[in-house]
Short mmCIF file of C-alpha atoms in Angstrom, two decimals:
data_model
loop_
_atom_site.label_atom_id
_atom_site.label_comp_id
_atom_site.label_asym_id
_atom_site.label_seq_id
_atom_site.Cartn_x
_atom_site.Cartn_y
_atom_site.Cartn_z
CA UNK A 1223 76.95 94.57 66.02
CA UNK A 1224 76.02 97.92 67.52
CA UNK A 1225 78.07 97.14 70.63
CA UNK A 1226 81.11 96.24 68.54
CA UNK A 1227 80.85 99.49 66.57
CA UNK A 1228 80.68 101.50 69.76
CA UNK A 1229 83.72 99.74 71.15
CA UNK A 1230 85.64 100.44 67.94
CA UNK A 1231 84.68 104.10 68.10
CA UNK A 1232 85.83 104.29 71.70
CA UNK A 1233 89.14 102.66 70.85
CA UNK A 1234 89.73 105.07 67.99
CA UNK A 1235 88.78 108.11 70.02
CA UNK A 1236 91.31 107.29 72.69
CA UNK A 1237 94.17 107.10 70.23
CA UNK A 1238 94.27 110.87 69.80
CA UNK A 1239 95.54 113.57 72.11
CA UNK A 1240 92.04 114.51 73.17
CA UNK A 1241 91.27 110.94 74.09
CA UNK A 1242 94.44 110.71 76.17
CA UNK A 1243 93.53 113.83 78.14
CA UNK A 1244 89.99 112.54 78.63
CA UNK A 1245 91.32 109.23 79.87
CA UNK A 1246 93.54 110.96 82.46
CA UNK A 1247 90.62 113.09 83.66
CA UNK A 1248 88.34 110.07 83.94
CA UNK A 1249 90.89 108.14 85.95
CA UNK A 1250 91.49 111.10 88.26
CA UNK A 1251 87.76 111.42 88.89
CA UNK A 1252 87.65 107.72 89.68
CA UNK A 1253 90.35 108.11 92.34
CA UNK A 1254 93.30 106.93 90.24
CA UNK A 1255 95.41 110.04 90.81
CA UNK A 1256 98.83 108.52 90.12
CA UNK A 1257 101.66 111.01 90.68
CA UNK A 1258 99.49 114.11 90.14
CA UNK A 1259 99.25 115.09 93.86
CA UNK A 1260 102.97 114.77 94.53
CA UNK A 1261 103.92 116.70 91.37
CA UNK A 1262 101.51 119.50 92.26
CA UNK A 1263 102.80 119.50 95.83
CA UNK A 1264 106.40 119.65 94.65
CA UNK A 1265 105.64 122.63 92.42
CA UNK A 1266 103.96 124.44 95.31
CA UNK A 1267 106.84 123.68 97.70
CA UNK A 1268 109.48 124.83 95.20
CA UNK A 1269 107.54 128.01 94.42
CA UNK A 1270 107.13 128.97 98.08
CA UNK A 1271 110.75 128.20 98.99
CA UNK A 1272 112.07 130.08 95.96
CA UNK A 1273 110.03 133.15 96.92
CA UNK A 1274 111.37 132.98 100.49
CA UNK A 1275 114.96 132.41 99.38
CA UNK A 1276 116.06 132.94 95.75
CA UNK A 1277 119.06 130.67 96.31
CA UNK A 1278 116.86 127.57 96.64
CA UNK A 1279 116.47 126.88 92.92
CA UNK A 1280 120.06 127.78 92.13
CA UNK A 1281 122.06 125.19 90.23
CA UNK A 1282 124.48 124.64 93.12
CA UNK A 1283 121.71 123.96 95.63
CA UNK A 1284 119.83 121.60 93.31
CA UNK A 1285 123.01 119.61 92.69
CA UNK A 1286 123.43 119.20 96.45
CA UNK A 1287 119.75 118.31 96.74
CA UNK A 1288 120.06 115.46 94.24
CA UNK A 1289 123.14 114.05 95.94
CA UNK A 1290 121.57 114.23 99.39
CA UNK A 1291 118.45 112.48 98.08
CA UNK A 1292 120.17 109.37 96.75
CA UNK A 1293 120.96 107.41 99.93
CA UNK A 1294 117.58 107.72 101.65
CA UNK A 1295 115.88 107.46 98.25
CA UNK A 1296 117.35 104.00 97.72
CA UNK A 1297 116.05 102.97 101.14
CA UNK A 1298 112.62 104.39 100.25
CA UNK A 1299 112.64 102.26 97.10
CA UNK A 1300 112.73 99.18 99.30
CA UNK A 1301 109.90 100.55 101.43
CA UNK A 1302 107.81 100.91 98.27
CA UNK A 1303 108.20 97.18 97.60
CA UNK A 1304 107.02 96.24 101.09
CA UNK A 1305 104.12 98.70 101.12
CA UNK A 1306 102.87 97.33 97.79
CA UNK A 1307 101.99 94.05 99.56
CA UNK A 1308 100.41 95.89 102.48
CA UNK A 1309 103.29 95.35 104.95
CA UNK A 1310 105.86 97.60 106.61
CA UNK A 1311 109.54 97.57 107.56
CA UNK A 1312 110.46 99.78 110.51
CA UNK A 1313 114.07 98.64 110.70
CA UNK A 1314 115.48 100.04 107.44
CA UNK A 1315 117.30 102.81 109.28
CA UNK A 1316 119.02 100.37 111.64
CA UNK A 1317 119.84 97.99 108.79
CA UNK A 1318 121.41 100.85 106.83
CA UNK A 1319 123.45 101.91 109.86
CA UNK A 1320 124.63 98.34 110.48
CA UNK A 1321 125.55 98.04 106.80
CA UNK A 1322 127.65 101.19 107.03
CA UNK A 1323 129.36 99.88 110.15
CA UNK A 1324 130.16 96.51 108.55
CA UNK A 1325 131.51 98.26 105.46
CA UNK A 1326 133.79 100.51 107.52
CA UNK A 1327 135.11 97.70 109.73
CA UNK A 1328 135.87 95.40 106.80
CA UNK A 1329 137.26 98.09 104.50
CA UNK A 1330 139.23 100.16 107.02
CA UNK A 1331 139.65 97.90 110.04
CA UNK A 1332 140.33 94.62 108.22
CA UNK A 1333 141.86 96.22 105.12
CA UNK A 1334 139.70 94.18 102.74
CA UNK A 1335 139.10 95.36 99.16
CA UNK A 1336 136.25 97.85 99.01
CA UNK A 1337 134.22 95.72 96.61
CA UNK A 1338 134.39 92.78 99.00
CA UNK A 1339 133.29 94.95 101.93
CA UNK A 1340 130.37 96.27 99.87
CA UNK A 1341 129.36 92.76 98.82
CA UNK A 1342 129.44 91.54 102.43
CA UNK A 1343 127.24 94.44 103.57
CA UNK A 1344 124.70 93.88 100.80
CA UNK A 1345 124.56 90.12 101.43
CA UNK A 1346 124.01 90.81 105.11
CA UNK A 1347 121.08 93.06 104.22
CA UNK A 1348 119.54 90.39 102.01
CA UNK A 1349 119.96 87.80 104.77
CA UNK A 1350 118.12 90.04 107.23
CA UNK A 1351 115.20 90.35 104.82
CA UNK A 1352 115.13 86.57 104.37
CA UNK A 1353 114.92 86.07 108.15
CA UNK A 1354 112.06 88.58 108.33
CA UNK A 1355 110.21 86.66 105.61
CA UNK A 1356 110.61 83.33 107.42
CA UNK A 1357 109.26 84.78 110.64
CA UNK A 1358 106.33 86.26 108.75
CA UNK A 1359 105.53 83.27 106.53
CA UNK A 1360 106.13 80.41 108.96
CA UNK A 1361 105.03 81.88 112.27
CA UNK A 1362 102.61 84.59 111.19
CA UNK A 1363 104.31 87.31 113.25
CA UNK A 1364 103.12 90.73 112.05
CA UNK A 1365 105.72 92.61 110.03
CA UNK A 1366 105.30 95.60 112.36
CA UNK A 1367 106.50 93.53 115.33
CA UNK A 1368 109.27 91.73 113.42
CA UNK A 1369 110.82 94.87 112.04
CA UNK A 1370 110.37 96.83 115.28
CA UNK A 1371 112.41 94.13 117.01
CA UNK A 1372 114.91 94.37 114.16
CA UNK A 1373 115.15 98.13 114.62
CA UNK A 1374 116.29 97.68 118.22
CA UNK A 1375 118.43 94.59 117.68
CA UNK A 1376 120.37 95.88 114.68
CA UNK A 1377 120.92 99.26 116.31
CA UNK A 1378 122.56 97.44 119.20
CA UNK A 1379 124.57 95.29 116.80
CA UNK A 1380 125.72 98.41 114.97
CA UNK A 1381 127.08 99.87 118.22
CA UNK A 1382 128.82 96.56 118.97
CA UNK A 1383 130.44 96.37 115.52
CA UNK A 1384 131.77 99.92 115.76
CA UNK A 1385 133.23 99.19 119.18
CA UNK A 1386 134.58 101.75 121.62
CA UNK A 1387 135.76 104.13 118.90
CA UNK A 1388 132.20 104.79 117.83
CA UNK A 1389 133.28 106.21 114.48
CA UNK A 1390 135.39 105.00 111.56
CA UNK A 1391 136.46 107.37 108.79
CA UNK A 1392 136.59 106.16 105.20
CA UNK A 1393 139.65 107.16 103.12
CA UNK A 1394 138.94 110.28 101.10
CA UNK A 1395 141.00 108.94 98.22
CA UNK A 1396 138.92 105.77 97.93
CA UNK A 1397 136.74 105.25 94.88
CA UNK A 1398 133.65 104.81 97.06
CA UNK A 1399 133.95 108.25 98.66
CA UNK A 1400 134.78 109.84 95.31
CA UNK A 1401 131.69 108.21 93.81
CA UNK A 1402 129.46 109.83 96.42
CA UNK A 1403 131.14 113.23 96.65
CA UNK A 1404 133.28 114.08 93.64
CA UNK A 1405 132.30 112.03 90.59
CA UNK A 1406 129.97 113.72 88.11
CA UNK A 1407 128.72 112.60 84.73
CA UNK A 1408 130.44 114.32 81.77
CA UNK A 1409 128.16 116.80 80.02
CA UNK A 1410 128.05 114.88 76.73
CA UNK A 1411 127.12 111.67 78.54
CA UNK A 1412 124.42 113.44 80.54
CA UNK A 1413 122.79 114.66 77.35
CA UNK A 1414 123.11 111.16 75.91
CA UNK A 1415 121.33 109.72 78.93
CA UNK A 1416 118.54 112.27 78.45
CA UNK A 1417 118.06 111.28 74.81
CA UNK A 1418 118.16 107.56 75.65
CA UNK A 1419 115.59 108.06 78.42
CA UNK A 1420 113.15 109.83 76.10
CA UNK A 1421 113.70 107.23 73.37
CA UNK A 1422 113.26 104.41 75.86
CA UNK A 1423 109.97 105.91 77.04
CA UNK A 1424 108.67 106.02 73.48
CA UNK A 1425 109.75 102.47 72.63
CA UNK A 1426 108.37 100.97 75.83
CA UNK A 1427 105.10 102.86 75.40
CA UNK A 1428 104.78 101.75 71.79
CA UNK A 1429 105.43 98.10 72.65
CA UNK A 1430 102.89 98.27 75.49
CA UNK A 1431 100.33 99.92 73.21
CA UNK A 1432 100.84 97.22 70.58
CA UNK A 1433 100.24 94.50 73.17
CA UNK A 1434 97.01 96.16 74.27
CA UNK A 1435 95.82 96.56 70.69
CA UNK A 1436 96.43 92.89 70.01
CA UNK A 1437 94.30 92.09 73.06
CA UNK A 1438 91.51 94.35 71.79
CA UNK A 1439 92.05 96.98 74.49
CA UNK A 1440 92.32 100.74 74.22
CA UNK A 1441 95.85 102.05 73.77
CA UNK A 1442 97.73 105.32 73.33
CA UNK A 1443 98.37 106.36 69.74
CA UNK A 1444 101.77 107.21 68.28
CA UNK A 1445 101.15 111.00 68.42
CA UNK A 1446 100.47 110.79 72.16
CA UNK A 1447 103.54 108.65 72.75
CA UNK A 1448 105.71 110.99 70.67
CA UNK A 1449 104.42 114.07 72.49
CA UNK A 1450 105.02 112.46 75.89
CA UNK A 1451 108.57 111.48 74.94
CA UNK A 1452 109.29 114.92 73.47
CA UNK A 1453 108.10 116.59 76.68
CA UNK A 1454 110.33 114.34 78.76
CA UNK A 1455 113.28 115.07 76.47
CA UNK A 1456 112.81 118.82 76.83
CA UNK A 1457 112.60 118.58 80.62
CA UNK A 1458 115.65 116.31 80.91
CA UNK A 1459 117.76 118.44 78.56
CA UNK A 1460 116.90 121.53 80.59
CA UNK A 1461 117.71 119.76 83.87
CA UNK A 1462 121.07 118.54 82.54
CA UNK A 1463 121.90 122.01 81.20
CA UNK A 1464 120.87 123.77 84.41
CA UNK A 1465 122.72 121.42 86.76
CA UNK A 1466 125.71 121.69 84.46
CA UNK A 1467 125.98 125.38 85.31
CA UNK A 1468 127.88 124.26 88.44
CA UNK A 1469 128.99 120.64 88.89
CA UNK A 1470 126.47 118.71 86.84
CA UNK A 1471 124.71 115.41 87.52
CA UNK A 1472 126.31 113.23 90.18
CA UNK A 1473 126.97 109.57 89.46
CA UNK A 1474 125.39 108.62 92.79
CA UNK A 1475 122.10 110.21 91.75
CA UNK A 1476 122.32 108.49 88.36
CA UNK A 1477 122.79 105.21 90.22
CA UNK A 1478 119.65 105.90 92.28
CA UNK A 1479 117.61 106.74 89.17
CA UNK A 1480 118.90 103.58 87.47
CA UNK A 1481 117.65 101.49 90.40
CA UNK A 1482 114.27 103.21 90.15
CA UNK A 1483 114.04 102.41 86.43
CA UNK A 1484 115.03 98.79 86.99
CA UNK A 1485 112.42 98.33 89.72
CA UNK A 1486 109.81 100.09 87.59
CA UNK A 1487 110.44 97.60 84.81
CA UNK A 1488 110.17 94.58 87.11
CA UNK A 1489 107.05 95.91 88.83
CA UNK A 1490 105.22 96.89 85.65
CA UNK A 1491 106.45 94.44 83.01
CA UNK A 1492 107.08 91.10 84.71
CA UNK A 1493 105.02 88.29 86.19
CA UNK A 1494 106.64 88.92 89.55
CA UNK A 1495 105.52 92.56 89.50
CA UNK A 1496 101.94 91.60 88.68
CA UNK A 1497 102.06 89.11 91.54
CA UNK A 1498 103.21 91.82 93.96
CA UNK A 1499 100.28 94.06 93.04
CA UNK A 1500 97.88 91.12 93.19
CA UNK A 1501 99.00 90.15 96.70
CA UNK A 1502 98.75 93.76 97.83
CA UNK A 1503 95.28 94.12 96.34
CA UNK A 1504 93.78 90.92 97.75
CA UNK A 1505 96.04 88.25 99.19
CA UNK A 1506 93.38 85.55 99.31
CA UNK A 1507 92.36 86.12 95.71
CA UNK A 1508 96.02 86.02 94.69
CA UNK A 1509 96.50 82.70 96.51
CA UNK A 1510 93.47 81.18 94.80
CA UNK A 1511 94.78 82.40 91.45
CA UNK A 1512 97.83 80.20 91.92
CA UNK A 1513 100.32 82.88 93.00
CA UNK A 1514 103.03 81.72 95.40
CA UNK A 1515 102.19 84.28 98.08
CA UNK A 1516 104.99 83.21 100.41
CA UNK A 1517 107.57 83.67 97.68
CA UNK A 1518 106.24 87.16 96.94
CA UNK A 1519 106.49 88.16 100.60
CA UNK A 1520 110.02 86.75 100.79
CA UNK A 1521 111.11 88.68 97.70
CA UNK A 1522 109.84 92.05 98.92
CA UNK A 1523 111.32 91.68 102.41
CA UNK A 1524 114.68 90.69 100.91
CA UNK A 1525 114.56 93.60 98.47
CA UNK A 1526 113.67 96.07 101.21
CA UNK A 1527 116.55 95.08 103.48
CA UNK A 1528 118.95 94.88 100.53
CA UNK A 1529 118.07 98.41 99.43
CA UNK A 1530 118.45 99.54 103.06
CA UNK A 1531 121.98 98.11 103.09
CA UNK A 1532 122.82 99.81 99.79
CA UNK A 1533 121.43 103.09 101.11
CA UNK A 1534 123.56 102.76 104.22
CA UNK A 1535 126.67 102.27 102.08
CA UNK A 1536 125.87 105.36 100.02
CA UNK A 1537 125.22 107.41 103.16
CA UNK A 1538 128.56 106.34 104.65
CA UNK A 1539 130.34 107.18 101.41
CA UNK A 1540 128.64 110.58 101.28
CA UNK A 1541 129.73 111.32 104.87
CA UNK A 1542 133.09 109.54 104.41
CA UNK A 1543 132.48 107.86 107.75
CA UNK A 1544 130.38 105.35 109.65
CA UNK A 1545 129.48 106.18 113.23
CA UNK A 1546 126.96 105.52 115.96
CA UNK A 1547 124.48 107.96 114.43
CA UNK A 1548 124.51 106.29 110.99
CA UNK A 1549 120.98 105.24 110.08
CA UNK A 1550 119.49 106.85 113.17
CA UNK A 1551 117.67 110.14 113.58
CA UNK A 1552 115.10 110.74 110.86
CA UNK A 1553 116.51 108.29 108.28
CA UNK A 1554 113.95 105.61 109.08
CA UNK A 1555 110.95 107.92 109.10
CA UNK A 1556 112.09 109.88 106.04
CA UNK A 1557 112.40 106.69 103.99
CA UNK A 1558 108.88 105.59 104.92
CA UNK A 1559 107.50 109.10 104.47
CA UNK A 1560 109.13 109.39 101.03
CA UNK A 1561 107.42 106.22 99.84
CA UNK A 1562 104.02 107.34 101.12
CA UNK A 1563 104.35 110.94 99.91
CA UNK A 1564 105.39 109.56 96.53
CA UNK A 1565 101.99 107.92 96.13
CA UNK A 1566 102.49 104.40 97.50
CA UNK A 1567 99.35 103.33 99.34
CA UNK A 1568 99.55 102.14 102.93
CA UNK A 1569 96.70 99.77 102.09
CA UNK A 1570 98.78 97.87 99.51
CA UNK A 1571 98.41 97.29 95.79
CA UNK A 1572 98.98 100.92 94.72
CA UNK A 1573 102.21 102.72 93.92
CA UNK A 1574 105.19 102.78 91.60
CA UNK A 1575 108.97 102.80 91.90
CA UNK A 1576 108.94 106.44 90.82
CA UNK A 1577 107.16 107.20 94.08
CA UNK A 1578 110.46 106.79 95.92
CA UNK A 1579 112.15 109.29 93.60
CA UNK A 1580 109.41 111.91 93.81
CA UNK A 1581 108.84 111.43 97.53
CA UNK A 1582 112.46 111.81 98.57
CA UNK A 1583 112.82 114.92 96.38
CA UNK A 1584 109.85 116.44 98.22
CA UNK A 1585 111.34 115.66 101.63
CA UNK A 1586 114.83 116.77 100.68
CA UNK A 1587 113.41 119.97 99.17
CA UNK A 1588 111.73 120.78 102.48
CA UNK A 1589 114.94 120.05 104.39
CA UNK A 1590 117.13 122.06 102.01
CA UNK A 1591 114.75 125.00 101.80
CA UNK A 1592 114.27 125.34 105.55
CA UNK A 1593 118.02 125.02 106.10
CA UNK A 1594 118.62 127.92 103.71
CA UNK A 1595 116.08 129.92 105.70
CA UNK A 1596 118.07 129.20 108.90
CA UNK A 1597 115.03 127.67 110.55
CA UNK A 1598 115.30 125.20 113.39
CA UNK A 1599 115.11 121.48 112.59
CA UNK A 1600 111.92 121.31 114.65
CA UNK A 1601 110.17 123.28 111.90
CA UNK A 1602 111.39 120.78 109.32
CA UNK A 1603 109.93 117.89 111.29
CA UNK A 1604 106.60 119.67 111.62
CA UNK A 1605 106.41 120.55 107.91
CA UNK A 1606 107.42 117.02 106.85
CA UNK A 1607 104.80 115.56 109.20
CA UNK A 1608 102.08 117.80 107.75
CA UNK A 1609 103.02 116.85 104.19
CA UNK A 1610 103.01 113.15 105.14
CA UNK A 1611 99.59 113.49 106.73
CA UNK A 1612 98.23 115.23 103.65
CA UNK A 1613 99.60 112.43 101.46
CA UNK A 1614 97.83 109.78 103.56
CA UNK A 1615 94.59 111.79 103.52
CA UNK A 1616 94.77 112.04 99.72
CA UNK A 1617 95.42 108.30 99.53
CA UNK A 1618 92.44 107.52 101.78
CA UNK A 1619 90.11 109.81 99.84
CA UNK A 1620 91.30 108.39 96.53
CA UNK A 1621 90.76 104.86 97.84
CA UNK A 1622 87.16 105.67 98.79
CA UNK A 1623 86.63 107.23 95.36
CA UNK A 1624 87.97 104.12 93.63
CA UNK A 1625 85.68 101.95 95.72
CA UNK A 1626 82.63 104.02 94.82
CA UNK A 1627 83.59 103.81 91.12
CA UNK A 1628 84.27 100.08 91.29
CA UNK A 1629 88.03 100.45 90.77
CA UNK A 1630 89.33 99.43 94.19
#
């Protein structure tokens, strides 16, 4: 009876604002840092870059930053899925470049409808992921080796598809190029999206809290949920207003955020998502629990390559061309770095879809800020590498802390 009373008191105490803050502090002490490190890091980076160049946080620059983040951000979203099961895909850059090449050849060279060219590129990406999964599941080849081979093979295939020209320009008057460069959300619709996002956060939180209460678990109270949603609403309304001082919110960035929200729902609210985290946490325990481990691996590899193909299409549309450098350079490493910097653990089982969004904003902020300072690209690589290393160190320390607190 005494134990039950204490549990009831604990449940009630956590329903208030004070209990919510205490819960966050306790989880942070136990190594469950969530997005706290990346948010703090982003604030520091923005503060330093704004001091060095007041143009950095201007509306015009932030609009460009969001648009430049979308393509690689979508690729990073696929990397998050693979990292959650403790695997890696090193070929996403090559897959995105090949996707751009296929799109350009079919759309411009073969004069096919743009939607058909896009569908063919996306299906090709999904097929590549399926092949990866078969090699991994049936033959036990490490994902590192499979995707490293894919990196080289699909880079060569991209050069072959483009042919001797080496570059194919996309029509500037096409809807695809307009979507990536010229199309922006009307102001009234942007504000509507902000209100819907805040309302959706409250409803989803309330439904989740009700499920936990029915199971006899601690849950956030309505005041906490309302305060959280109100804070998000204020932030989103300010962002929409500030970006609207120039061109506003680009449809391509809205598309990226929509993909993040969809993946967040599937990862956090579905049986498949729970299976992904279970496999990443302990694959043998997941297998003994009746989870179809092979199916989970297949799904994440397919998703990763599919997102890489979509990212390649967006990058080609943004550039209005597909060429031999599409998907090369730092695309591959930036996508992986964005996922890791965003809080996705290299050890598997930890991370969220929002990690791709936060991580790519960090990387793109560094790139944009150093470009405004007229610094050489070598400095950008060094700074990005240091930030990536710090993210991995934080992840390792947090993992040790969770182990010592019995939360690993």
